[in-house]
Coordinates of C-alpha atoms in Angstrom, one line a residue:
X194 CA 36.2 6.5 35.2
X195 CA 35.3 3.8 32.2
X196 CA 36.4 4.3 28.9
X197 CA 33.3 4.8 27.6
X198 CA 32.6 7.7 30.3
X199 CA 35.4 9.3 29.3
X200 CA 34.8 9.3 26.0
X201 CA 31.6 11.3 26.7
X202 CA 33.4 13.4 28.3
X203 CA 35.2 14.0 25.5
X204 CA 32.5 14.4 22.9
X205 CA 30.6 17.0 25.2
X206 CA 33.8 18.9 25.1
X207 CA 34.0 19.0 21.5
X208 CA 30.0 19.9 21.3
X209 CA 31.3 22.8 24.3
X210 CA 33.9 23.9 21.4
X211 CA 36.8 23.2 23.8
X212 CA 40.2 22.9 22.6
X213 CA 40.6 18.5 23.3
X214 CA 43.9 17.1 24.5
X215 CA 45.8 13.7 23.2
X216 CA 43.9 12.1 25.6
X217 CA 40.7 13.6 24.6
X218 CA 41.9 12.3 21.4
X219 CA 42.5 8.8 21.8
X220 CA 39.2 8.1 24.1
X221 CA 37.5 9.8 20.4
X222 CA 39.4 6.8 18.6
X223 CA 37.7 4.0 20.8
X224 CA 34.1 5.7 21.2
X225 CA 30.7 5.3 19.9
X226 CA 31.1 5.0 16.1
X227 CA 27.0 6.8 15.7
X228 CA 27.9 9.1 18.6
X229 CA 31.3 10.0 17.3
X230 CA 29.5 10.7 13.1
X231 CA 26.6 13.2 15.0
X232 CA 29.0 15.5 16.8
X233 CA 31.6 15.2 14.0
X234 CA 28.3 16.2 11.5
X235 CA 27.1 19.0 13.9
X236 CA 30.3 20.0 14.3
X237 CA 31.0 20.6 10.1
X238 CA 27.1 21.8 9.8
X239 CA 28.1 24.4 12.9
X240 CA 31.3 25.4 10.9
X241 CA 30.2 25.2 7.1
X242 CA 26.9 24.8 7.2
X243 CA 25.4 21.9 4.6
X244 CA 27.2 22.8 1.0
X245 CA 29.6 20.0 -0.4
X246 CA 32.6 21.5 -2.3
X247 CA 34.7 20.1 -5.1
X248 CA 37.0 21.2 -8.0
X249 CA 37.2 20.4 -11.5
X250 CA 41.2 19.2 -10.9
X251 CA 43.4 17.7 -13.6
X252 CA 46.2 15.3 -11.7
X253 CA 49.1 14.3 -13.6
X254 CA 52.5 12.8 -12.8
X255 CA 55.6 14.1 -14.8
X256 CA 57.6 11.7 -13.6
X257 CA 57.4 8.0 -11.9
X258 CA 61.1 7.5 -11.0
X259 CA 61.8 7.8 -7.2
X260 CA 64.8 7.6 -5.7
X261 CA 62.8 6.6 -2.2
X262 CA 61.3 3.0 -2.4
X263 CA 58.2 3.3 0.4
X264 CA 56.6 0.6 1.3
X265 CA 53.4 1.8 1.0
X266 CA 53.6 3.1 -2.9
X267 CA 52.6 1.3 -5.8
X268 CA 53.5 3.9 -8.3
X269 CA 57.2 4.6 -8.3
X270 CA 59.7 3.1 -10.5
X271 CA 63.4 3.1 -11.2
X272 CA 65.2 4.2 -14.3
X273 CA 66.2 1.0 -15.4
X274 CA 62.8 0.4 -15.3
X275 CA 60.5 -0.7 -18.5
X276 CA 57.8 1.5 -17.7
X277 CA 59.9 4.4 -16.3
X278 CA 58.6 8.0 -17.9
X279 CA 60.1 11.8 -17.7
X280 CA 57.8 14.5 -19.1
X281 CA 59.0 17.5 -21.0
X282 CA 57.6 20.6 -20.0
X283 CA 56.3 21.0 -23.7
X284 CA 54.5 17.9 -22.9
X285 CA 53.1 18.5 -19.7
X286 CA 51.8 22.0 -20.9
X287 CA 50.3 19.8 -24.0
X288 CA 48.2 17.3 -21.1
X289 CA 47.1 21.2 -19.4
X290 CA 45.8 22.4 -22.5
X291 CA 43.4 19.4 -23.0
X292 CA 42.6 19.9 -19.1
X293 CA 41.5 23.4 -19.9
X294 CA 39.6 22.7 -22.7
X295 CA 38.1 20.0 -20.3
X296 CA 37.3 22.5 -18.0
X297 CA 39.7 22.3 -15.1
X298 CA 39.9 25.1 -12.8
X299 CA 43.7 23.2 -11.2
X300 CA 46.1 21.2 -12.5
X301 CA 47.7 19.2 -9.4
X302 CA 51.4 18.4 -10.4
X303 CA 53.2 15.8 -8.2
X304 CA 55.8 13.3 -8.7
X305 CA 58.7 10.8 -7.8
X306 CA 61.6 12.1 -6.2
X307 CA 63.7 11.6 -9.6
X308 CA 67.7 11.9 -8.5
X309 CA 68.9 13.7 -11.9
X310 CA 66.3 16.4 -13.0
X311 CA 67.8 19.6 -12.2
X312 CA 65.9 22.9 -10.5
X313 CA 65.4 24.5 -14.0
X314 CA 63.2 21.6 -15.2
X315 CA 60.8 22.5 -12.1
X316 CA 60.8 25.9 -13.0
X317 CA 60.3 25.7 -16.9
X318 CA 57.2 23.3 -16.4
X319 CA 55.9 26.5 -13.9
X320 CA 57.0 28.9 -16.9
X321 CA 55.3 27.3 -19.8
X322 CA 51.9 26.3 -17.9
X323 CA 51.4 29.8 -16.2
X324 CA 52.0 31.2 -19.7
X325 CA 49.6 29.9 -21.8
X326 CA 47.3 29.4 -19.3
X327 CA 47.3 32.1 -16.2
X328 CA 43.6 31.5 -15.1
X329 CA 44.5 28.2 -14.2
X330 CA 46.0 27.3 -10.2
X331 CA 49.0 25.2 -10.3
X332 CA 49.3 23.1 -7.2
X333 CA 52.2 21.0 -7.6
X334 CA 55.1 19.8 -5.6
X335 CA 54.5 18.2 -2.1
X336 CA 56.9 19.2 0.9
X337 CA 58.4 16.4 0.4
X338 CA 59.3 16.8 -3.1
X339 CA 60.6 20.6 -2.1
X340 CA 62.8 18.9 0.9
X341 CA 63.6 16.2 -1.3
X342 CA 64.7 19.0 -3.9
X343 CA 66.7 21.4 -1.7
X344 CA 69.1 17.9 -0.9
X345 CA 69.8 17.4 -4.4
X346 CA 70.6 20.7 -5.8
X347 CA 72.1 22.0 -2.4
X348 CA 69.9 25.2 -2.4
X349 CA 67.7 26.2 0.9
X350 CA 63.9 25.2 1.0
X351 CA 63.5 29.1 0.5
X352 CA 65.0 29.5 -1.8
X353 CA 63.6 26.7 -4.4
X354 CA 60.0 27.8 -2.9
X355 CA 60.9 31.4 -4.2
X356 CA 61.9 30.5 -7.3
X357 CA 59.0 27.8 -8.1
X358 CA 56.8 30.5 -6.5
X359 CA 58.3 33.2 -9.4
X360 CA 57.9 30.5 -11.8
X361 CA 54.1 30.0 -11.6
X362 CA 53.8 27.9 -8.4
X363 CA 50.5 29.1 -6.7
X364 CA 49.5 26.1 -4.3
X365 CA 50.6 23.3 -2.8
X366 CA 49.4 19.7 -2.4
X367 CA 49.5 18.2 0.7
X368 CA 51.3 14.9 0.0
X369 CA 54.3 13.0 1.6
X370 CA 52.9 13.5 5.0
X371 CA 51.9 10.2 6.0
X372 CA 52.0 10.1 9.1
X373 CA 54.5 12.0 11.2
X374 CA 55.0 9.9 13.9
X375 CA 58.7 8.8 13.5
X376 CA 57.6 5.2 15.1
X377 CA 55.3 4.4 12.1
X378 CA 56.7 6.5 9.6
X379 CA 59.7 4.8 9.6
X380 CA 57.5 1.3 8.6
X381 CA 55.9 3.0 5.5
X382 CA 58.6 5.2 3.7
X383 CA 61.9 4.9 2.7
X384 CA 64.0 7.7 1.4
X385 CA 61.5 10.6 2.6
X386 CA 62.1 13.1 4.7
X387 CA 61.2 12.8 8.2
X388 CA 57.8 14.2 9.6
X389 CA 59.2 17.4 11.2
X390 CA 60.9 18.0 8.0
X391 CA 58.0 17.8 6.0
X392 CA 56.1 20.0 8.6
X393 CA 59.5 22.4 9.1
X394 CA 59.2 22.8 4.8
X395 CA 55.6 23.7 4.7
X396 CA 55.5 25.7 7.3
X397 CA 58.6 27.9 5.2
X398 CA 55.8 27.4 2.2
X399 CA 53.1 29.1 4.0
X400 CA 55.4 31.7 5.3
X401 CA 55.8 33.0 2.1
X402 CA 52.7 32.7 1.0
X403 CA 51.9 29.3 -0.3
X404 CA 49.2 28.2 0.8
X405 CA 48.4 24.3 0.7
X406 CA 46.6 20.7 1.3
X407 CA 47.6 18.6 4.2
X408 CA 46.8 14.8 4.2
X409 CA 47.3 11.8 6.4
X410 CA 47.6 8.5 5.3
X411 CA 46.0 5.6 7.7
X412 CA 44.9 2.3 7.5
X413 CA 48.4 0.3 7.8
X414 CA 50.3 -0.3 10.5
X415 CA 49.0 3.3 12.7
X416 CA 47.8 3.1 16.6
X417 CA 45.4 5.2 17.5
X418 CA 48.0 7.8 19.2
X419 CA 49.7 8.1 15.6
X420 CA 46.5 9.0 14.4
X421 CA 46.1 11.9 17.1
X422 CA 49.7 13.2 17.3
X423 CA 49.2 13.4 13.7
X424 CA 46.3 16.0 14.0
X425 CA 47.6 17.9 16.9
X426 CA 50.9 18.8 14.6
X427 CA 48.7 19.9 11.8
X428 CA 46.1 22.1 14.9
X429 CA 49.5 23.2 16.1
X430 CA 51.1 24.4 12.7
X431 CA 47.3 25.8 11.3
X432 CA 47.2 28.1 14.3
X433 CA 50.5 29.8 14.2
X434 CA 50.4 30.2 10.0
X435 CA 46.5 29.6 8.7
X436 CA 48.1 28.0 5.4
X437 CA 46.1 25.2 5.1
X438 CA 43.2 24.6 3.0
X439 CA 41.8 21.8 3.7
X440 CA 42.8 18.2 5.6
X441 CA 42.5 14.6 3.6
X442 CA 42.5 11.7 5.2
X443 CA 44.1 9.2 2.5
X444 CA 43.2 5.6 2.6
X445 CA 46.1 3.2 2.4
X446 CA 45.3 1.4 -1.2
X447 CA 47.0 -2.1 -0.6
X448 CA 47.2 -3.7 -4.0
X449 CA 50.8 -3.6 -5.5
X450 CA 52.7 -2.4 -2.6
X451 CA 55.1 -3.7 -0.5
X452 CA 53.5 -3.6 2.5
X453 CA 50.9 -6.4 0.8
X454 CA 53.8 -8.3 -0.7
X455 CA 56.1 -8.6 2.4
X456 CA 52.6 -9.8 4.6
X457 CA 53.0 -6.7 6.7
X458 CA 49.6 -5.4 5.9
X459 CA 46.6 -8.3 4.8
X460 CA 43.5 -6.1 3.8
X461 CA 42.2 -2.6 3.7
X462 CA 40.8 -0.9 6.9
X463 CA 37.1 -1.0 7.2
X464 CA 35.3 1.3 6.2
X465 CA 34.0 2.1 9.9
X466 CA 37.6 2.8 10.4
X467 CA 37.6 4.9 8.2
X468 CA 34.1 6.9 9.2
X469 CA 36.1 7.1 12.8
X470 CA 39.1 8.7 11.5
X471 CA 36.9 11.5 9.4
X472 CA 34.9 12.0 12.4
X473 CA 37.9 12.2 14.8
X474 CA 39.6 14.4 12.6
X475 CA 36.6 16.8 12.4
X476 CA 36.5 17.2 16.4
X477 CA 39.9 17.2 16.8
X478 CA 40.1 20.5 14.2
X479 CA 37.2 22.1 14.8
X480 CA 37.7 26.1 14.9
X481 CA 41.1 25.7 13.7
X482 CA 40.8 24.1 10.1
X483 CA 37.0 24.6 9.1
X484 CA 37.8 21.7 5.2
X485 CA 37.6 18.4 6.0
X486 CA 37.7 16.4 2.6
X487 CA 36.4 12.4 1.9
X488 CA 38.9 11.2 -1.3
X489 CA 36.7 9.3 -3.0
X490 CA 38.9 7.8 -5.0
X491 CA 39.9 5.7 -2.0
X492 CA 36.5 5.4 -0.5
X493 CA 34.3 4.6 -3.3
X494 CA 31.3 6.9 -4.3
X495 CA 28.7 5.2 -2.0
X496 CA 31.2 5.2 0.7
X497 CA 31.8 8.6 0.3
X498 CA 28.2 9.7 0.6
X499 CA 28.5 8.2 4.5
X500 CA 31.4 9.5 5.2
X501 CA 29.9 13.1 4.2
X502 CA 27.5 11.9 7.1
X503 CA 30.5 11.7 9.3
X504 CA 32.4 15.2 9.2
X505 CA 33.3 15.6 5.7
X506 CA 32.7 18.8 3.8
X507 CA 34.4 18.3 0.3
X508 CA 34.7 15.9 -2.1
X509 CA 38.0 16.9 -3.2
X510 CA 38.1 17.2 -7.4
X511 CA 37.1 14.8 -10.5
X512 CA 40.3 13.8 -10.3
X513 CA 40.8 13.2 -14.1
X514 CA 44.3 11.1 -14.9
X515 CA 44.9 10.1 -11.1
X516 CA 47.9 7.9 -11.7
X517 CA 49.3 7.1 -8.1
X518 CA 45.8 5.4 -7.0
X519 CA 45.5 3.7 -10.4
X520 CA 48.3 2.0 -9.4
X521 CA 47.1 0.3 -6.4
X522 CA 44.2 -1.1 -8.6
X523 CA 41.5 1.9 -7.7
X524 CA 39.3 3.5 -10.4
X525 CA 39.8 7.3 -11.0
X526 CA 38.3 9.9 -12.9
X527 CA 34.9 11.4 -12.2
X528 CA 33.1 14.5 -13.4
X529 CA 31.2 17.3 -11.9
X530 CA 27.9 16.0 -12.9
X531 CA 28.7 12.7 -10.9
X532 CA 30.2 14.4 -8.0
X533 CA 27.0 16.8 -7.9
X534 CA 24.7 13.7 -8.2
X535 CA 26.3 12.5 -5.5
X536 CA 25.9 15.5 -3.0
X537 CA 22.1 15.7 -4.4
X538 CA 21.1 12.4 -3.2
X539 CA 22.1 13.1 0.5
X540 CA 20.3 16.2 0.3
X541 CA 22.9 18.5 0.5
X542 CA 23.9 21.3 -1.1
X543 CA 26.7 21.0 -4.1
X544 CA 29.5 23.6 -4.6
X545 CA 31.9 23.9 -7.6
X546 CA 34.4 25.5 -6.1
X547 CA 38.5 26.7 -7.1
X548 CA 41.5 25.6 -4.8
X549 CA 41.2 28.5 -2.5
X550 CA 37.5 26.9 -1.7
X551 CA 36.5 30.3 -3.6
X552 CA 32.4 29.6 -5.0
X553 CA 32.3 29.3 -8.7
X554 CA 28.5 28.4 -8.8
X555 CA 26.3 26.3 -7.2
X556 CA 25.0 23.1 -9.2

């Protein structure tokens, strides 16, 4: 059978709501690119019907030192470095306030994998943000960071999820995933847990309770079976613990990184890559993971008014403060008003919504 047959095959599968294999998979990966957006769109119209979601999210960074070095990241820093930063506590709660007042619904806390902060500095920036302001949801710390956390300080995943948890911890982002193929993830971190590690640490998160994001990055050195095997692990661990929120494909931002310096990667995927990888990842999680969110901060507003076309559900947040994209020379920052022009003009319906994809109103 040709390629293109089998690929047909594999989209009237999907359509049939059957549960598609790897090899369903990768024939997705080389189909149709028009064929592939109208079964991924009837597919998220079939499972969320036509509202676009978002959150009024505040990102910050407490800290850019990293003891890892990836290859792919423009942000981190070490402490000998110039431009190195550590937030207090007192002055992370001082950026939430201003959030607040701004009218975030999150604050999303992530950072560098600093080699000296000890557990209690995790847990007094839960302490002093869930104090002064309870309404808010703190997702902070990837499963990365947690791993990353239990090595340093010797303590088991559980119990530093526990105590963050008792701390204030409500969510988790889904960061450090990459890709979890240990042939490719291997080429774009350094110093970062493997990916059954990361998917071992959220899986103790969710098991307790913590619900979270999941993201993959793509767009650097990936085949299409890294792209698949990644999305099978994420169907695989959704069905035995329902603890994710929502999947987000994260476009590899070049500028700054070493991938761009050492000549391993040239340019940026197209963007009908990356209308194929939304829409794959739509078929391939369809009945088991219902959010499919477009980053626009790595897409670009226009772009991500296609790419709504092609699968996508959510727009993610404003993403007021985004530091780790700023650093690979993308704009950040947005506001509900834009993101809801946005939705308007493709005639669909826009949300404001909190983490949990709870409705706050419609705009």
């Amino acid at each position: 059978m040709s390629q293109v047959a089998d690929s047909i095959k594999s989209l009237e599968r999907a359509i049939s709501r059957d549960d598609l294999s790897f090899d369903d998979g990768i024939e997705l990966m080389s189909a149709n690119l028009h064929e592939l957006g109208a079964v991924a769109d009837a597919i998220r119209k079939r499972q969320v019907g036509n509202e676009v979601t978002f959150t009024s999210s505040y990102y910050m960074n407490y800290t850019n030192v990293c003891a890892a070095s990836c290859q792919m990241c423009a942000f981190y820093r070490k402490e000998k470095d110039g431009d190195a930063y550590v937030l207090t506590p007192a002055q992370i709660e001082q950026r939430v306030s201003i959030a607040e007042q701004m009218g975030a619904t999150e604050v999303h806390i992530v950072g560098g994998f600093h080699p000296k902060l000890p557990l209690e500095y995790y847990e007094d920036m839960m302490k002093i943000i869930k104090e002064k302001h309870p309404a808010l949801n703190i997702k902070a710390f990837t499963a990365a960071e947690i791993f990353y956390l239990s090595k340093i300080t010797k303590n088991s995943i559980q119990e530093i999820l526990l105590r963050l948890r008792d701390a204030g911890l409500d969510t988790m982002p889904g960061g450090g995933a990459e890709l979890f193929h240990p042939d490719v993830r291997s080429k774009i971190v350094r110093g970062k847990c493997t990916g059954q590690e990361w998917l071992d640490t959220i899986r103790k998160a969710h098991e307790l309770g913590i619900r979270s994001n999941v993201t993959m990055l793509y767009g650097h050195v990936e085949k299409p079976e890294h792209v698949i095997d990644h999305l099978i692990k994420i169907r695989d661990l959704q069905r035995d613990t329902n603890g994710f929120i929502t999947f987000i494909p994260l476009k590899l931002s070049l500028d700054n990184t070493e991938l761009e310096k050492d000549g391993l990667v040239t340019e940026e995927c197209s963007s009908l890559y990356d209308l194929r990888v939304l829409a794959v990842s739509r078929i391939m999680l369809a009945g088991i993971l219902d959010n499919i969110s477009v980053y626009w901060v790595a897409y670009g507003k226009k772009m991500a008014q296609v790419a709504l076309a092609y699968g996508g559900n959510d727009l993610v947040g404003t993403a007021f403060s985004e530091e780790i994209y700023r650093a690979a020379g993308k704009p950040t920052g947005s506001s509900i008003d834009e993101l809801a022009t946005i939705v308007h003009e493709i005639g669909r319906i826009p949300i404001q919504r909190n983490t949990l994809f709870q409705k706050i109103k419609t705009l």
